[in-house]
PDB file of C-alpha atoms in Angstrom:
ATOM      1  CA  UNK B 194       5.732   3.586  -1.737  1.00 52.00           C
ATOM      2  CA  UNK B 195       2.978   2.806  -4.316  1.00 63.00           C
ATOM      3  CA  UNK B 196      -0.365   4.028  -5.310  1.00 89.00           C
ATOM      4  CA  UNK B 197      -2.445   0.942  -6.558  1.00 94.00           C
ATOM      5  CA  UNK B 198      -5.276   0.715  -9.151  1.00 96.00           C
ATOM      6  CA  UNK B 199      -7.236  -1.890 -10.801  1.00 97.00           C
ATOM      7  CA  UNK B 200      -9.531  -2.284 -13.690  1.00 97.00           C
ATOM      8  CA  UNK B 201     -11.983  -5.155 -14.489  1.00 98.00           C
ATOM      9  CA  UNK B 202     -13.306  -5.920 -17.921  1.00 98.00           C
ATOM     10  CA  UNK B 203     -16.130  -8.462 -18.229  1.00 98.00           C
ATOM     11  CA  UNK B 204     -14.843 -10.053 -21.648  1.00 97.00           C
ATOM     12  CA  UNK B 205     -18.060 -11.831 -22.436  1.00 95.00           C
ATOM     13  CA  UNK B 206     -20.181  -8.835 -22.149  1.00 95.00           C
ATOM     14  CA  UNK B 207     -17.461  -6.388 -23.625  1.00 97.00           C
ATOM     15  CA  UNK B 208     -18.063  -4.070 -20.749  1.00 97.00           C
ATOM     16  CA  UNK B 209     -16.523  -2.869 -17.544  1.00 98.00           C
ATOM     17  CA  UNK B 210     -17.363  -5.110 -14.493  1.00 98.00           C
ATOM     18  CA  UNK B 211     -19.377  -2.772 -12.309  1.00 98.00           C
ATOM     19  CA  UNK B 212     -20.006  -3.437  -8.744  1.00 98.00           C
ATOM     20  CA  UNK B 213     -17.210  -5.947  -8.196  1.00 98.00           C
ATOM     21  CA  UNK B 214     -15.972  -6.152  -4.573  1.00 98.00           C
ATOM     22  CA  UNK B 215     -12.137  -6.288  -4.197  1.00 98.00           C
ATOM     23  CA  UNK B 216     -10.150  -6.668  -1.171  1.00 97.00           C
ATOM     24  CA  UNK B 217      -6.394  -5.807  -0.637  1.00 96.00           C
ATOM     25  CA  UNK B 218      -4.502  -7.928   1.858  1.00 97.00           C
ATOM     26  CA  UNK B 219      -0.874  -8.490   2.627  1.00 96.00           C
ATOM     27  CA  UNK B 220       0.211 -12.179   1.982  1.00 95.00           C
ATOM     28  CA  UNK B 221      -0.036 -13.036   5.396  1.00 95.00           C
ATOM     29  CA  UNK B 222      -3.682 -12.197   5.371  1.00 94.00           C
ATOM     30  CA  UNK B 223      -3.770  -8.962   7.174  1.00 96.00           C
ATOM     31  CA  UNK B 224      -6.388  -6.559   5.694  1.00 96.00           C
ATOM     32  CA  UNK B 225      -5.225  -3.223   3.992  1.00 95.00           C
ATOM     33  CA  UNK B 226      -8.412  -2.036   2.270  1.00 95.00           C
ATOM     34  CA  UNK B 227     -11.596  -2.921   0.392  1.00 96.00           C
ATOM     35  CA  UNK B 228     -13.839  -1.359  -2.192  1.00 97.00           C
ATOM     36  CA  UNK B 229     -16.112  -1.755  -5.164  1.00 97.00           C
ATOM     37  CA  UNK B 230     -15.416  -1.123  -8.884  1.00 98.00           C
ATOM     38  CA  UNK B 231     -17.299   1.964 -10.272  1.00 97.00           C
ATOM     39  CA  UNK B 232     -19.255   2.630 -13.472  1.00 98.00           C
ATOM     40  CA  UNK B 233     -16.058   2.107 -15.465  1.00 98.00           C
ATOM     41  CA  UNK B 234     -15.005  -1.087 -13.642  1.00 98.00           C
ATOM     42  CA  UNK B 235     -12.270   0.901 -12.094  1.00 97.00           C
ATOM     43  CA  UNK B 236     -11.058   1.187  -8.383  1.00 96.00           C
ATOM     44  CA  UNK B 237      -8.187   2.864  -6.679  1.00 93.00           C
ATOM     45  CA  UNK B 238      -7.446   0.684  -3.374  1.00 90.00           C
ATOM     46  CA  UNK B 239      -5.519   1.075  -0.256  1.00 80.00           C
ATOM     47  CA  UNK B 240      -3.613   4.037   1.286  1.00 78.00           C
ATOM     48  CA  UNK B 241      -2.488   6.616  -0.645  1.00 79.00           C
ATOM     49  CA  UNK B 242       0.939   4.677  -0.985  1.00 82.00           C
ATOM     50  CA  UNK B 243       1.644   1.113  -0.147  1.00 89.00           C
ATOM     51  CA  UNK B 244       4.942   0.131   1.229  1.00 91.00           C
ATOM     52  CA  UNK B 245       7.183  -2.431  -0.517  1.00 93.00           C
ATOM     53  CA  UNK B 246       6.103  -6.026   0.163  1.00 95.00           C
ATOM     54  CA  UNK B 247       3.816  -8.587  -1.058  1.00 97.00           C
ATOM     55  CA  UNK B 248       0.087  -8.170  -1.344  1.00 96.00           C
ATOM     56  CA  UNK B 249      -2.949  -9.786  -2.720  1.00 97.00           C
ATOM     57  CA  UNK B 250      -6.073  -8.506  -4.626  1.00 97.00           C
ATOM     58  CA  UNK B 251      -9.025 -10.796  -4.241  1.00 98.00           C
ATOM     59  CA  UNK B 252     -11.886 -10.137  -6.656  1.00 98.00           C
ATOM     60  CA  UNK B 253     -15.448 -11.423  -5.864  1.00 98.00           C
ATOM     61  CA  UNK B 254     -16.050 -12.772  -9.244  1.00 98.00           C
ATOM     62  CA  UNK B 255     -18.756 -15.186  -8.323  1.00 98.00           C
ATOM     63  CA  UNK B 256     -20.931 -12.669  -6.605  1.00 98.00           C
ATOM     64  CA  UNK B 257     -20.461 -10.444  -9.723  1.00 98.00           C
ATOM     65  CA  UNK B 258     -21.732 -13.157 -12.213  1.00 98.00           C
ATOM     66  CA  UNK B 259     -24.459 -14.639  -9.848  1.00 97.00           C
ATOM     67  CA  UNK B 260     -25.769 -11.021  -9.770  1.00 97.00           C
ATOM     68  CA  UNK B 261     -26.206 -11.018 -13.504  1.00 96.00           C
ATOM     69  CA  UNK B 262     -27.698 -14.642 -13.713  1.00 97.00           C
ATOM     70  CA  UNK B 263     -24.523 -16.051 -15.084  1.00 97.00           C
ATOM     71  CA  UNK B 264     -22.988 -19.514 -14.134  1.00 97.00           C
ATOM     72  CA  UNK B 265     -19.205 -19.204 -13.309  1.00 97.00           C
ATOM     73  CA  UNK B 266     -16.386 -21.376 -12.246  1.00 98.00           C
ATOM     74  CA  UNK B 267     -14.269 -19.130  -9.995  1.00 97.00           C
ATOM     75  CA  UNK B 268     -16.009 -17.785  -7.003  1.00 98.00           C
ATOM     76  CA  UNK B 269     -13.008 -15.410  -6.367  1.00 98.00           C
ATOM     77  CA  UNK B 270      -9.922 -14.578  -8.264  1.00 98.00           C
ATOM     78  CA  UNK B 271      -6.866 -13.740  -6.451  1.00 98.00           C
ATOM     79  CA  UNK B 272      -3.950 -12.071  -7.813  1.00 97.00           C
ATOM     80  CA  UNK B 273      -0.692 -11.851  -5.562  1.00 97.00           C
ATOM     81  CA  UNK B 274       2.005  -9.363  -6.551  1.00 96.00           C
ATOM     82  CA  UNK B 275       5.081  -7.588  -5.125  1.00 95.00           C
ATOM     83  CA  UNK B 276       5.358  -3.765  -4.715  1.00 93.00           C
ATOM     84  CA  UNK B 277       9.195  -2.848  -5.044  1.00 92.00           C
ATOM     85  CA  UNK B 278       9.280   0.923  -5.235  1.00 85.00           C
ATOM     86  CA  UNK B 279       6.955   1.793  -8.163  1.00 85.00           C
ATOM     87  CA  UNK B 280       5.099   5.202  -7.799  1.00 86.00           C
ATOM     88  CA  UNK B 281       2.028   3.603  -9.352  1.00 89.00           C
ATOM     89  CA  UNK B 282       0.996   0.142  -9.968  1.00 93.00           C
ATOM     90  CA  UNK B 283      -2.105  -1.051 -11.935  1.00 95.00           C
ATOM     91  CA  UNK B 284      -3.420  -4.727 -11.751  1.00 97.00           C
ATOM     92  CA  UNK B 285      -6.092  -5.257 -14.280  1.00 97.00           C
ATOM     93  CA  UNK B 286      -8.200  -8.169 -14.421  1.00 98.00           C
ATOM     94  CA  UNK B 287      -9.824  -9.460 -17.817  1.00 98.00           C
ATOM     95  CA  UNK B 288     -12.839 -11.678 -16.549  1.00 97.00           C
ATOM     96  CA  UNK B 289     -15.131 -14.416 -18.139  1.00 97.00           C
ATOM     97  CA  UNK B 290     -17.268 -16.835 -16.318  1.00 97.00           C
ATOM     98  CA  UNK B 291     -14.710 -19.602 -16.544  1.00 97.00           C
ATOM     99  CA  UNK B 292     -11.431 -17.871 -17.009  1.00 97.00           C
ATOM    100  CA  UNK B 293      -9.659 -14.721 -16.041  1.00 98.00           C
ATOM    101  CA  UNK B 294      -6.148 -13.216 -16.981  1.00 98.00           C
ATOM    102  CA  UNK B 295      -4.074 -10.393 -15.453  1.00 97.00           C
ATOM    103  CA  UNK B 296      -0.824  -8.602 -16.271  1.00 95.00           C
ATOM    104  CA  UNK B 297       1.250  -5.624 -14.868  1.00 93.00           C
ATOM    105  CA  UNK B 298      -0.506  -2.707 -16.233  1.00 89.00           C
ATOM    106  CA  UNK B 299       0.929   0.884 -16.526  1.00 82.00           C
TER     107      UNK B 299
END
C-alpha cells in the first residue's frame, strides 16, 4: 500500500502553484479523493495508503491560470500511474501555460 503526495511548480512564475484542485481516481474513473494544493504547492492525497493498481491524478490547470489572468492551452493535466508496492509515491508536476512535465519523484 502506498502513501501519495504531489507538488506543483509554476515554471513561468518560479513559484509553487497554490490553490490548484487535484483529483485522484482509479483508471476506470472511480473517484478516490480530491484536494487543493497548499501555500507551497503541495498536497497529500487519498487515503493513508493506496492499494496496488492503476490511478490518475487530474490537475485543474486551466482554472489555475484563469484565476491569474494568464491564457493557457491545457484545461487539465492528467497523469496516469501504477502503484506497485511502494510505501510512498510522489508525483510532481512542472507547469507552464502551454506545457507540463512530470516524473516519478522521491
